C-alpha positions in Angstrom: 165.5 161.8 124.8 162.0 161.1 125.2 160.3 161.5 128.5 158.8 159.0 130.4 155.7 161.2 130.6 155.2 161.1 126.9 154.7 157.4 127.2 152.0 157.7 129.6 150.4 160.3 127.6 150.1 157.8 124.5 149.0 154.9 126.8 145.5 156.3 127.1 145.2 156.6 123.2 146.8 153.1 123.0 143.8 151.8 125.2 140.9 153.4 123.3 141.9 151.6 120.2 139.7 148.8 118.9 140.9 145.2 119.4 141.5 144.7 115.8 143.8 147.6 116.0 145.5 146.5 118.9 149.2 147.1 118.8 152.0 144.6 119.0 154.7 145.6 121.4 158.2 144.8 120.8 160.5 145.3 123.5 164.2 146.3 122.5 166.9 147.0 124.7 167.1 150.6 125.7 170.0 152.6 127.0 170.1 153.6 130.8 169.1 157.3 130.3 167.0 156.7 127.1 163.2 155.4 127.0 161.8 154.7 123.3 158.2 154.6 122.3 157.5 150.9 121.0 156.6 150.6 117.3 152.8 149.9 116.9 152.0 147.6 113.8 148.1 147.9 112.8 146.1 146.0 110.3 145.1 148.7 107.1 141.3 148.6 106.5 140.4 149.4 102.8 137.6 151.7 102.4 135.2 150.7 99.5 133.9 153.8 97.7 132.3 152.2 94.7 131.6 149.4 92.2 134.4 150.6 89.9 137.3 148.6 89.5 140.6 150.0 89.5 141.1 149.1 85.7 137.9 151.0 84.4 138.7 154.2 82.4 135.1 155.1 82.0 134.1 158.4 83.6 132.8 157.7 87.1 131.5 160.1 89.6 133.5 161.3 92.4 133.0 159.5 95.6 130.6 157.0 93.6 127.9 159.7 93.8 126.3 161.2 90.7 125.7 160.2 87.0 128.4 157.7 85.5 129.1 154.8 83.1 130.6 151.6 84.0 131.5 148.2 82.3 131.9 145.3 84.6 134.7 143.2 84.6 133.4 140.3 82.6 132.5 142.8 79.9 128.9 141.3 79.6 127.2 144.2 81.6 127.5 148.0 81.1 125.6 150.5 83.3 124.8 153.8 82.5 123.0 156.2 85.0 122.8 157.4 88.6 125.0 156.3 91.5 124.8 156.9 95.0 127.8 155.8 97.2 129.2 153.5 94.6 126.0 151.8 93.9 123.4 151.8 91.3 120.6 154.2 92.7 117.9 156.2 90.5 117.3 156.2 87.0 119.5 154.1 84.9 120.1 151.7 81.8 121.5 148.3 82.0 122.9 146.9 78.9 123.6 143.0 78.4 125.9 141.8 75.6 123.1 139.6 74.0 121.2 142.7 73.3 118.9 142.2 76.5 118.5 145.7 78.5 116.7 147.3 81.2 115.7 150.9 81.5 114.2 152.0 84.8 114.5 152.6 88.4 117.6 150.9 90.6 117.5 151.0 94.1 120.7 150.2 96.2 122.2 148.6 93.3 119.3 146.5 92.5 116.5 146.7 89.8 113.7 147.6 91.6 110.9 150.1 90.7 109.2 150.8 87.5 111.0 150.1 84.3 111.1 148.8 80.8 112.7 145.6 79.7 113.4 144.0 76.3 114.0 140.2 76.0 116.5 139.9 72.8 116.0 136.0 72.8 112.2 136.0 72.6 111.4 139.8 71.6 109.2 140.3 74.4 108.8 143.6 76.0 107.7 144.2 79.7 106.7 147.4 81.2 105.6 147.6 84.7 107.0 147.0 88.1 110.4 145.1 89.1 111.6 143.7 92.4 115.2 142.9 92.9 115.4 142.3 89.2 112.4 140.4 88.9 109.2 141.2 87.2 106.9 141.7 90.2 103.7 143.7 90.5 101.6 145.3 87.8 103.1 145.2 84.4 102.1 144.6 80.7 104.1 142.1 78.7 104.0 142.4 74.7 104.7 139.2 72.6 106.0 139.1 69.1 103.0 137.5 67.8 101.2 140.7 68.8 99.6 139.0 72.0 99.6 141.1 75.2 99.2 140.3 78.8 98.2 142.9 81.2 97.9 141.9 84.9 99.9 140.9 87.9 103.6 139.5 88.3 105.1 137.4 91.0 108.8 136.5 90.5 108.6 136.6 86.8 105.5 134.7 86.5 101.7 135.7 85.8 100.2 135.7 89.2 96.7 136.8 90.2 94.2 138.9 88.2 95.3 139.6 84.6 94.0 139.9 81.1 95.7 137.9 78.0 95.0 139.0 74.5 96.0 136.8 71.7 95.1 137.1 67.9 92.7 133.9 68.7 91.9 134.2 72.3 91.0 136.7 75.4 90.9 135.7 78.9 90.4 137.8 81.8 90.5 136.1 85.2 92.9 134.6 87.6 96.4 133.3 87.0 98.8 130.9 89.2 102.4 130.2 88.1 101.9 131.6 84.7 99.0 129.4 84.2 95.2 130.2 84.2 93.9 129.3 87.7 90.7 130.3 89.5 87.7 132.0 88.2 88.1 133.4 84.5 86.3 134.1 81.2 87.6 132.7 77.9 86.5 134.4 74.5 87.5 132.3 71.5 87.6 134.2 68.1 85.2 133.3 65.4 85.7 130.0 63.6 88.8 129.9 61.4 89.3 127.6 58.5 92.0 125.9 60.0 90.2 125.2 63.2 92.2 127.0 65.5 89.6 128.7 66.9 86.0 127.9 67.1 84.0 131.1 68.5 83.0 129.5 72.1 82.9 131.6 75.1 83.4 130.0 78.6 82.8 131.3 82.0 83.8 129.5 85.1 86.7 128.1 87.1 90.2 127.0 85.8 93.1 124.6 87.4 96.4 124.7 85.7 95.3 126.1 82.4 92.3 124.0 82.1 88.5 124.3 82.7 88.0 122.4 86.0 84.9 123.0 88.2 81.5 124.6 87.5 81.3 126.6 84.5 79.3 127.7 81.5 80.1 127.0 78.0 78.4 129.0 75.2 79.0 127.4 71.8 79.4 129.4 68.7 76.6 127.4 67.0 74.0 128.1 70.0 74.6 125.2 72.3 75.2 125.9 75.9 76.5 123.6 78.7 75.9 124.5 82.4 77.8 122.2 84.8 81.0 120.7 86.0 84.0 120.3 84.2 87.1 118.0 84.7 90.3 118.4 82.7 88.6 120.5 80.0 85.7 117.9 79.6 82.2 117.6 80.7 82.3 115.5 83.8 79.9 115.3 86.6 76.4 116.7 86.5 75.4 119.2 83.8 72.6 120.6 81.7 73.3 120.5 77.9 70.9 122.2 75.5 72.3 121.3 72.0 71.4 123.4 69.0 69.6 120.5 67.3 67.1 120.5 70.3 68.3 117.9 72.2 68.5 118.5 75.9 70.4 116.2 78.2 70.2 116.8 82.1 72.2 114.4 84.1 75.5 112.9 84.9 78.7 113.1 82.6 81.9 111.2 82.4 84.9 112.4 80.1 82.9 114.4 77.8 79.9 112.0 77.0 76.8 111.6 78.8 76.9 108.7 81.5 74.0 107.1 79.7 74.4 107.9 75.9 71.7 106.6 73.5 73.1 104.2 71.1 70.1 102.5 69.3 66.4 102.7 68.7 64.0 100.2 69.6 60.4 99.6 68.4 57.9 98.6 70.9 56.0 95.7 69.6 54.2 92.3 71.1 54.8 90.4 68.2 56.8 90.3 64.9 56.0 90.8 62.1 53.5 93.3 63.3 49.9 92.5 61.6 48.0 95.6 60.3 44.8 96.0 58.3 44.0 98.0 55.4 42.2 101.2 56.3 42.9 100.8 59.9 45.2 102.9 61.6 48.2 101.6 64.0 50.4 103.0 66.5 54.1 103.1 66.6 56.1 103.7 69.7 60.0 104.1 69.6 62.4 104.0 72.6 66.1 105.5 72.8 68.1 102.6 74.3 71.9 102.8 75.5 74.1 99.3 75.2 72.6 97.9 78.3 69.0 98.4 76.9 68.1 101.0 79.0 65.8 103.9 78.3 67.9 107.1 77.8 65.8 110.2 79.0 67.3 112.6 76.6 64.8 115.4 75.5 64.2 116.7 71.6 65.9 114.2 69.6 64.4 114.1 66.1 63.0 110.6 64.8 61.8 109.9 61.6 59.5 106.8 60.5 59.5 105.8 56.9 58.1 102.4 55.2 59.5 100.4 52.6 58.8 97.9 50.1 61.0 94.8 48.9 63.0 96.4 46.0 62.7 94.1 42.5 65.6 94.6 40.2 63.9 95.6 36.7 65.3 93.7 34.0 67.8 95.2 31.7 66.1 97.0 28.7 62.8 97.3 29.9 60.7 100.2 30.1 60.9 100.6 34.1 64.9 99.8 33.7 64.8 103.0 31.5 62.6 105.1 33.7 64.5 104.9 36.8 68.0 105.3 35.2 67.8 109.1 36.8 65.9 108.5 39.9 67.4 109.7 43.1 65.5 107.1 45.6 68.1 104.3 46.0 67.6 101.2 47.5 67.8 100.6 51.3 69.6 97.7 53.0 67.5 95.9 55.9 68.4 93.3 58.3 65.9 90.9 56.5 68.3 90.0 53.8 66.8 92.4 51.0 66.7 95.9 50.0 63.7 98.0 49.9 62.6 101.4 48.5 60.4 103.8 50.3 56.8 103.7 50.4 54.4 106.6 51.3 53.3 106.5 55.0 50.9 109.1 56.3 48.7 110.1 59.6 46.1 111.6 57.3 43.0 109.6 58.0 41.7 107.8 55.0 38.3 107.9 53.7 36.6 104.4 54.4 34.1 104.5 51.3 34.5 101.0 50.5 31.5 98.4 50.3 28.6 99.2 52.8 26.0 97.2 51.8 25.8 93.5 53.5 26.3 91.6 50.5 29.4 93.5 49.5 30.9 93.2 52.5 30.0 89.4 52.6 31.8 89.1 49.3 34.8 91.1 50.6 35.0 89.0 53.6 34.9 85.8 51.4 37.5 87.2 49.1 39.7 88.1 52.1 39.3 84.6 53.6 40.5 83.1 50.2 43.5 85.2 50.1 44.7 85.3 53.7 43.6 81.9 54.9 46.9 80.3 53.9 48.9 83.1 55.5 47.2 82.9 58.6 48.0 79.3 58.8 51.7 80.0 58.0 52.5 82.9 60.2 54.7 80.8 62.3 56.6 79.5 59.5 60.0 80.6 58.6 60.3 83.7 56.1 61.5 81.6 53.3 58.3 79.7 53.2 56.3 82.7 53.4 58.0 84.5 50.4 57.4 81.2 48.0 53.8 81.2 49.1 53.5 85.0 48.3 55.2 84.5 45.0 52.8 81.9 44.1 49.6 84.0 45.0 51.2 87.0 43.1 51.3 84.7 40.1 47.7 83.5 40.5 46.5 87.0 41.0 48.4 88.2 38.0 47.2 85.4 35.8 43.8 86.2 36.8 44.2 89.9 36.0 45.5 89.3 32.5 42.4 86.8 32.0 40.1 89.5 33.0 41.7 92.0 30.6 41.3 89.4 27.7 37.4 88.8 28.6 36.9 92.4 28.7 38.5 92.6 25.1 36.0 89.8 24.1 38.4 86.8 24.3 37.7 83.8 26.3 40.3 81.2 26.4 38.2 78.6 27.7 36.3 78.3 24.7 33.0 79.6 26.0 32.8 82.5 23.3 32.5 86.2 23.8 31.5 87.6 26.9 30.1 91.3 27.6 32.8 92.9 30.2 31.0 93.7 33.4 30.6 97.2 34.3 33.3 98.8 36.8 31.8 100.1 40.1 31.1 103.7 40.2 33.6 103.9 43.5 36.5 103.4 41.2 38.9 105.7 39.7 39.9 105.7 36.2 43.8 105.7 35.3 43.5 109.3 33.7 42.8 110.7 37.2 45.7 111.8 39.2 45.7 111.0 42.9 47.9 113.3 45.2 50.0 111.7 47.4 49.0 112.2 51.2 51.5 114.0 53.2 54.1 112.0 55.1 54.1 111.4 58.9 56.1 114.3 60.4 59.2 113.8 62.6 58.9 113.3 66.3 60.6 114.9 69.2 61.5 112.4 72.2 60.3 113.1 75.4 62.0 111.1 78.2 63.5 108.9 75.5 60.3 107.8 74.0 58.5 109.0 70.9 55.0 107.9 69.9 53.0 108.3 66.5 49.3 107.5 66.6 46.9 107.1 63.7 49.5 106.0 61.2 48.4 104.4 57.6 50.3 103.0 54.8 49.1 105.2 52.0 47.9 104.0 48.5 50.8 103.3 46.1 51.7 106.3 43.9 51.5 106.0 40.2 54.1 103.6 38.7 55.3 102.4 41.7 58.7 100.6 40.8 58.4 97.4 42.8 54.8 96.9 41.8 55.5 97.7 38.2 58.5 95.4 38.2 56.3 92.5 40.0 53.8 93.1 37.4 56.2 92.8 34.4 58.0 89.5 36.0 54.4 88.0 36.2 53.4 88.9 32.6 56.9 87.2 31.6 55.7 83.9 33.3 52.3 84.0 32.2 53.4 84.6 28.3 55.9 81.6 28.5 52.9 79.4 29.8 50.5 77.5 28.1 46.6 76.9 28.7 44.9 79.4 30.8 41.9 78.6 32.8 38.9 80.3 32.2 37.8 83.0 34.9 34.4 83.0 36.3 32.2 85.7 37.2 33.0 85.4 41.0 36.9 85.8 40.4 36.4 88.7 38.1 34.1 90.8 40.5 36.7 89.8 43.5 39.4 91.2 41.2 37.5 94.4 40.3 37.0 95.1 44.1 40.6 94.4 44.8 41.6 97.1 42.1 39.1 99.3 43.8 40.6 98.9 47.3 44.3 99.1 46.2 43.3 102.5 44.6 42.2 103.7 48.2 44.6 101.6 50.3 47.9 100.0 50.5 48.3 96.6 48.7 48.5 93.8 50.7 51.8 92.1 51.6 55.0 92.5 53.7 56.1 96.0 54.3 59.3 97.1 56.2 58.9 100.0 58.9 62.2 102.0 59.3 63.1 104.3 62.0 66.0 106.9 61.9 67.6 109.4 64.0 67.8 112.6 62.0 69.0 115.0 64.5 70.7 117.9 62.8 73.4 118.7 63.7 73.9 114.9 65.3 73.9 115.1 69.2 77.8 115.3 70.2 78.8 114.2 66.8 77.1 110.9 67.3 73.7 109.4 65.4 72.2 106.6 66.7 71.6 103.2 65.0 68.2 102.8 63.3 65.6 100.1 63.9 63.6 98.0 61.6 60.0 96.3 61.8 58.2 93.8 59.5 54.7 94.9 58.8 52.3 92.3 57.5 49.3 94.4 55.7 46.2 92.2 55.0 42.6 92.8 54.1 39.9 94.3 56.7 38.3 91.9 59.0 34.8 91.2 58.1 32.2 92.3 60.0 30.0 89.8 61.9 26.4 89.9 61.0 24.2 90.2 64.2 21.9 87.3 64.5 18.2 88.0 64.9 16.7 86.8 68.1 13.7 84.6 67.5 11.4 83.0 69.9 12.9 80.2 71.8 11.6 76.6 71.0 9.4 75.2 73.6 9.0 71.5 73.6 6.3 71.0 76.0 4.0 73.7 74.3 4.8 72.1 70.9 3.4 68.6 72.5 0.4 70.3 73.9 -0.4 71.9 70.6 -0.1 68.4 68.9 -2.4 66.8 71.2 -5.1 69.3 70.5 -4.5 69.2 67.1 -5.1 65.3 67.2 -8.1 65.2 69.6 -9.8 67.6 67.1 -9.4 65.6 64.1 -10.6 62.5 65.9 -13.9 64.3 66.9 
């Protein structure tokens, strides 16, 4: 029989129980003399000792602490290492079924600390710091192509300062979200045959894996750009020193200067430009853009040359056989015909022509006879000028042949045999070799302008192709014509003086001045368009004789003298 006192003894214990362990009292009918302690129903609280499942048969440390091996329920993970109170803690190795594994430190069941991880899918290897299963902190990532990143990670991504080495590049600088970001330096490997690397070096700012902001690019060829970048292109203000010598300091738009030279322009008042034998002339060339504005780039290399109209030799002629292997090919011009190079020089020519007044007068007369018609027709179209020059050339060639015949003692005019006149002492013989003068040197642009002073058309070299072809054509025309007029001594002397002048100066006629951009290598891979100018070479201008100042005529004095003479005769 249970006493009532026992019921009160257990009452205090019941009151001290927690709320979730409150008993459920069930009253039942008791006998008169009997008191029974009510039955107490409590919820059972299970204690979790470890992550081990009941079906695991791997050895596991007692009470979840120590070294043990555990295979997870999904059969995908397997852990072997240290446990503390049922959690992975300390050093261990976690293997995944696909071959990926981690070996290193664990903390309270999480991969935290220093360790090594192998990624089976990418074959990458990481050694460094982890935080809750993610690469976080300092570490080294090795890639299968022998690339390597050493630096900071944040949540599995490169972030902060790091060094990335690949077979073609090396970058050291800032990262954000796995991309180059902030200040950094990129060094590219030397030039490869497949052009995957060019040997450049960049120091500056990056945004989202692209050069963006101020920076300096050192190209492998020696070119240097110091300025602003945008999306991997020159954009904004920048100074570019090209390996060719060109210097551009100004604004850039998407990789190119805001003002990019596209063509050359020859500054001249009138076209064609009239020049004189033995008289130097000046050439000024400008670098223009598509809006005809002068582009102020520095150091662009410009070349000037001259050309004469190309005459196609007849097949089978001596000239045709001679030029079979000549490399100098005809050049196209905008004037409707081709030209071949003619020597242009800035070497001063000796002016040892006729110095006496009589010879100057004869030269001026011959100049007047030859150039009078050309001066009158300068405003006509090119076709009429070509016809007129052809007629003049035929006349000169015919006179030359008649001079040769007279020198041989033949006079087609029926005047008998004439003694050939002596050739002036200032002419050279055919056996003498005249060296070609040096060509005009190339000019470097200054603020987009090039200037050449003291430029001459040099004498024609021996057997100059256009002149020989012209002479052959003229000789063919003369041989087919009949009745040749006689040549007087004045024409013969004039012809001799013309020969003497042609040996010292260029032959009168029409030439073409050509200006080309020969910058090497081309600036930004572009060569600007050339320019052409017609030159009309004429004889030197005749010097005007100074008139002798005599006594002025005095009419009143003359009348007085006459009156005095008349009075004297009357006396």
